[in-house]
PDB file of C-alpha atoms in Angstrom:
ATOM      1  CA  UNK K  18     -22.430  73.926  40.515  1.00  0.00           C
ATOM      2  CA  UNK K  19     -26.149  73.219  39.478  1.00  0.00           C
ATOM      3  CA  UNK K  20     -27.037  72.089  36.250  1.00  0.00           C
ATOM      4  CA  UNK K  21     -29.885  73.548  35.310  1.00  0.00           C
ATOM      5  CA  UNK K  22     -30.405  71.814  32.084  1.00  0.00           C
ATOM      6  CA  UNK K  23     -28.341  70.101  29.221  1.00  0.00           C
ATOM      7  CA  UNK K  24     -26.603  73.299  27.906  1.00  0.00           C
ATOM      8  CA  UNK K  25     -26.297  75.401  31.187  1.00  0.00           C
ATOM      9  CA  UNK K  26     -24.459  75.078  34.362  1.00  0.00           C
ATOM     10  CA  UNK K  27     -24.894  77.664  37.303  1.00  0.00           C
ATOM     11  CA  UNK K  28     -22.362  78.461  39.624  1.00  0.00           C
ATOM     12  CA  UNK K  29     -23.144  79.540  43.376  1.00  0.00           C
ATOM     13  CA  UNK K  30     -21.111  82.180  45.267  1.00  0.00           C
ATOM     14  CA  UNK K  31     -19.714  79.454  46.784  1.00  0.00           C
ATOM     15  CA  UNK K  32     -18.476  77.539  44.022  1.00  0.00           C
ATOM     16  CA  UNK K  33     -16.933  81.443  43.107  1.00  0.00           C
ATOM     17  CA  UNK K  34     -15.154  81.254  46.324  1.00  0.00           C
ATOM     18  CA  UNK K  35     -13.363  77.981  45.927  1.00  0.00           C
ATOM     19  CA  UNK K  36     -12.619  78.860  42.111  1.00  0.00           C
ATOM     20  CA  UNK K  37     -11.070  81.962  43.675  1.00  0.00           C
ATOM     21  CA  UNK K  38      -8.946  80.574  45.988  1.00  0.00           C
ATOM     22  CA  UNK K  39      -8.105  78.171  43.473  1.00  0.00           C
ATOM     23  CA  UNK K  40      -6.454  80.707  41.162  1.00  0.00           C
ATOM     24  CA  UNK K  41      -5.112  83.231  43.701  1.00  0.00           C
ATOM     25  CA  UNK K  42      -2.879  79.866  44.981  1.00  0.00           C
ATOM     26  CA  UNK K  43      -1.862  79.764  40.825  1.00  0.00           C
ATOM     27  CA  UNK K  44      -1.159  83.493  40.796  1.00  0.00           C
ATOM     28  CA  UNK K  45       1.092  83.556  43.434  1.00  0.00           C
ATOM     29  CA  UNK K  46       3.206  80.441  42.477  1.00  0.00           C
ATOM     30  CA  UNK K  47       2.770  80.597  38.476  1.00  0.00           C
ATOM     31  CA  UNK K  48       3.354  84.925  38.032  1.00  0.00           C
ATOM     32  CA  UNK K  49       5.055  86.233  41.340  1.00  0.00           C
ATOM     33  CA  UNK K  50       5.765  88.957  39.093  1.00  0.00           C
ATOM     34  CA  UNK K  51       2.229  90.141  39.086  1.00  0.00           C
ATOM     35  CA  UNK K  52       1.712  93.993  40.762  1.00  0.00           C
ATOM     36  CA  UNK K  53      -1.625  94.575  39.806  1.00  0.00           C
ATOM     37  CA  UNK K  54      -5.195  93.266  38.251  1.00  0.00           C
ATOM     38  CA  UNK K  55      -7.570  94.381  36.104  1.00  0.00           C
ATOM     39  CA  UNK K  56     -10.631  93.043  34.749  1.00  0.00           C
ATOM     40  CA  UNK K  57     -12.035  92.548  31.766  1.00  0.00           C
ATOM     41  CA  UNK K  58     -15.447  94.246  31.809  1.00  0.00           C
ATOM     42  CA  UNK K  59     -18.391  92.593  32.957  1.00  0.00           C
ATOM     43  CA  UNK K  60     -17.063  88.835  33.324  1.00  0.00           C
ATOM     44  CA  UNK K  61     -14.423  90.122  34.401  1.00  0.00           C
ATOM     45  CA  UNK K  62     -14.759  92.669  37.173  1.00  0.00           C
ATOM     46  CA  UNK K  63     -15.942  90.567  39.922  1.00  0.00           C
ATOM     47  CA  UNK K  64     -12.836  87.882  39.887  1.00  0.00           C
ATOM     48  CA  UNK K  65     -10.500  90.804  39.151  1.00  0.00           C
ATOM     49  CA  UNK K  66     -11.753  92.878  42.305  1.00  0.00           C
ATOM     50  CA  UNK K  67     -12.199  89.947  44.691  1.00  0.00           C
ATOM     51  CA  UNK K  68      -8.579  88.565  43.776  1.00  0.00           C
ATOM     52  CA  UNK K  69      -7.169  91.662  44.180  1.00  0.00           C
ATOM     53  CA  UNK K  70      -8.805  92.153  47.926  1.00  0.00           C
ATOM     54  CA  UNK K  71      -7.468  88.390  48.709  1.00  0.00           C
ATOM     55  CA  UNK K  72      -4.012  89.244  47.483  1.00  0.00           C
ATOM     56  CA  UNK K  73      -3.534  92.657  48.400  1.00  0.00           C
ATOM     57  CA  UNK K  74      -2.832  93.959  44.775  1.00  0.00           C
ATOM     58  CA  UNK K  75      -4.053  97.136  43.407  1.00  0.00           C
ATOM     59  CA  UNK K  76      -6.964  96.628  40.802  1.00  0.00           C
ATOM     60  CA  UNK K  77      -6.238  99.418  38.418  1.00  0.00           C
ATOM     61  CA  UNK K  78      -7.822 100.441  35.027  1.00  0.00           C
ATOM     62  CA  UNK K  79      -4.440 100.974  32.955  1.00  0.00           C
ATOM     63  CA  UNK K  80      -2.607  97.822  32.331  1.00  0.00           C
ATOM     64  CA  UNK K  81       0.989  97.576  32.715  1.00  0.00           C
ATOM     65  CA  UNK K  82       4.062  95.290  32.329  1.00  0.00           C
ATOM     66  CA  UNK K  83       2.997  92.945  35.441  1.00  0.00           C
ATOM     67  CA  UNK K  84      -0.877  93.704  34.956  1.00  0.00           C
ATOM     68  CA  UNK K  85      -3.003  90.820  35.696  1.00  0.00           C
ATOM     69  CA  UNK K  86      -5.736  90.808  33.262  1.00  0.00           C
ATOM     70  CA  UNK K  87      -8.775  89.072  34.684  1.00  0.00           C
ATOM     71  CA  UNK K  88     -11.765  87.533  32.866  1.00  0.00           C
ATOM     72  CA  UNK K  89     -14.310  84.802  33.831  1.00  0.00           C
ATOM     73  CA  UNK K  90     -14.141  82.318  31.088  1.00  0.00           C
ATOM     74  CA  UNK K  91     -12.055  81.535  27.973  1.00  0.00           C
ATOM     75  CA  UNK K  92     -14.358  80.111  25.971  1.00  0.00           C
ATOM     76  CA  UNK K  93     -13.994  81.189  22.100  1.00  0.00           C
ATOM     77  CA  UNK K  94     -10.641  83.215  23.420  1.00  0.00           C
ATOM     78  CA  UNK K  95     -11.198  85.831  20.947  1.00  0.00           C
ATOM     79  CA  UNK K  96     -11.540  88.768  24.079  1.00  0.00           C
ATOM     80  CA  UNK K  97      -8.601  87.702  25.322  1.00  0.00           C
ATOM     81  CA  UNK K  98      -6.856  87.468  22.464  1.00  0.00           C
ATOM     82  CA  UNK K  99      -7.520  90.903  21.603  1.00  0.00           C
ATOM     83  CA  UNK K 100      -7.158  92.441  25.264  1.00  0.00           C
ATOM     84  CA  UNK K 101      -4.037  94.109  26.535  1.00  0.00           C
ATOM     85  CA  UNK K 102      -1.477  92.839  28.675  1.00  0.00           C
ATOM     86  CA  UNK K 103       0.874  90.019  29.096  1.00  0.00           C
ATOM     87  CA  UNK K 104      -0.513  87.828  31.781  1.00  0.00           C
ATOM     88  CA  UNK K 105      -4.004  86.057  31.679  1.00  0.00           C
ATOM     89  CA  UNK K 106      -6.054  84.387  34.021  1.00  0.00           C
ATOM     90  CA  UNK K 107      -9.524  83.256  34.009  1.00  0.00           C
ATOM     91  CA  UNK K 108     -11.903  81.101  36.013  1.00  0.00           C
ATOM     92  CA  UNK K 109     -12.764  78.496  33.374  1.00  0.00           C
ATOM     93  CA  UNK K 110     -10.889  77.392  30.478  1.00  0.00           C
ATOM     94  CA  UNK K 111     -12.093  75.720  27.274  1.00  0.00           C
ATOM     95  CA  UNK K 112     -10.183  74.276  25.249  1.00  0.00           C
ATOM     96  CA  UNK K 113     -11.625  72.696  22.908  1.00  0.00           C
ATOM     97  CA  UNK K 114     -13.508  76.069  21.686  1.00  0.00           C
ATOM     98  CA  UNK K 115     -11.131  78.557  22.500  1.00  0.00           C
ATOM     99  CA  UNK K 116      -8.160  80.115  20.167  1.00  0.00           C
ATOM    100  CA  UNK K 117      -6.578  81.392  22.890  1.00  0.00           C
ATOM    101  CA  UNK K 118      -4.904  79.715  26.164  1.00  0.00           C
ATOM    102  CA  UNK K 119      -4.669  82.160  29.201  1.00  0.00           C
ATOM    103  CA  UNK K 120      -1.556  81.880  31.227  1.00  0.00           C
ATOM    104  CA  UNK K 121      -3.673  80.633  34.502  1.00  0.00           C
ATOM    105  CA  UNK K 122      -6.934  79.314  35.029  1.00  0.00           C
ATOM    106  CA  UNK K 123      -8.705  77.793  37.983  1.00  0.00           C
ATOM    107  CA  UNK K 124     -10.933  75.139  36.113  1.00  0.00           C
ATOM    108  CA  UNK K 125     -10.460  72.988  32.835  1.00  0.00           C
ATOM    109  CA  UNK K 126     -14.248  72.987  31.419  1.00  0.00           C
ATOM    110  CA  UNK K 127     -14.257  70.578  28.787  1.00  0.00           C
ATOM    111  CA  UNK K 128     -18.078  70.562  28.558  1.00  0.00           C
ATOM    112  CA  UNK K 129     -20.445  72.325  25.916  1.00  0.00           C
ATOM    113  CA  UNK K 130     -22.604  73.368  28.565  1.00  0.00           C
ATOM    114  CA  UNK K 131     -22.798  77.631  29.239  1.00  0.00           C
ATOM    115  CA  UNK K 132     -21.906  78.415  32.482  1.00  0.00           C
ATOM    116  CA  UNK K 133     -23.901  81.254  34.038  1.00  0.00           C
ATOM    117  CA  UNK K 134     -21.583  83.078  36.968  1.00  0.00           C
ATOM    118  CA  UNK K 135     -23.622  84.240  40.016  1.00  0.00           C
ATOM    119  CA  UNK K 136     -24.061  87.935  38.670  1.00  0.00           C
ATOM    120  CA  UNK K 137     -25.577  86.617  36.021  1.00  0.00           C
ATOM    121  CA  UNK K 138     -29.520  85.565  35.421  1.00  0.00           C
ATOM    122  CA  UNK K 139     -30.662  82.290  35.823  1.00  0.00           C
ATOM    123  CA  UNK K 140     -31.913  83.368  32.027  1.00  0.00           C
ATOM    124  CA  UNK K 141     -28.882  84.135  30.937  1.00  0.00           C
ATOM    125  CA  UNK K 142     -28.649  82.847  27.218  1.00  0.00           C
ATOM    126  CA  UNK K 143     -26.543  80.258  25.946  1.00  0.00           C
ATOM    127  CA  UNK K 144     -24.799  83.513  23.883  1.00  0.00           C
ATOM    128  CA  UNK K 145     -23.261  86.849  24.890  1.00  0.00           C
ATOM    129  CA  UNK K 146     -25.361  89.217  23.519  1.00  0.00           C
ATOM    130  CA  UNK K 147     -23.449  91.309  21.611  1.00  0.00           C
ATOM    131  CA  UNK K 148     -22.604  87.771  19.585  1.00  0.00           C
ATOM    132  CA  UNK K 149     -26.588  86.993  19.509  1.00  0.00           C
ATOM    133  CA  UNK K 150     -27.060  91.100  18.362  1.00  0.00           C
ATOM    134  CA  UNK K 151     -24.034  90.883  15.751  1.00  0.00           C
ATOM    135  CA  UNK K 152     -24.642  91.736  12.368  1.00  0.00           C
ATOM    136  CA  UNK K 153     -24.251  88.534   9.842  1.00  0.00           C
TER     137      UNK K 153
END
């Protein structure tokens, strides 16, 4: 990880592959139940498709009983609160912001800082946009 400055923290491909393998170890001991992934969209899809290649799991687009939904962070919780699905799992949880704890993650983050994921700019603001874009 490379901080780039006091409120942001990239992550290299790298770093994705070790937070990967971190969580597809907590998948299969934590929800052996799990069939499938899906992810949510955008932060999401990357983690969901790459887990499902290293564990040999479907990725599909309807979520059922033993669906794996995937995003990249918890951060406020409120997507994942409102998303389909029983089972949760997300890179980086924190939980000091979020309302919402997913059933697995791969990192505690107990920092303020944004994280920026490597299919994201090295721009990227320190707010999704559809929260900077969101009518007061």
């Amino acid at each position: 990880m490379l901080k780039i400055d006091d409120n942001k923290i990239k992550i290299s491909w790298w770093d994705l592959d070790d937070l990967i393998d971190e969580l597809c170890e907590k998948i299969v001991t934590e929800t052996p139940l799990i069939d499938s992934v899906c992810g949510i969209p955008r932060g999401g899809l990357i983690p969901a498709t790459l887990i499902s290649h290293k564990l040999s799991v479907p990725y599909v687009s309807l979520i059922g009983k033993n669906t794996l939904v995937i995003d990249d962070i918890c951060d406020s919780g409120v997507t994942l609160k409102n998303s389909p699905g029983v089972y949760h799992a997300v890179l980086h949880y924190k939980p000091h912001t979020s309302c919402f704890e997913p059933d697995i993650y791969a990192k505690l983050h107990e920092g303020d800082e944004w994280l920026i994921y490597p299919w994201e700019g090295f721009d990227s603001p320190a707010m999704q946009d559809y929260l900077i874009n969101k009518p007061k």
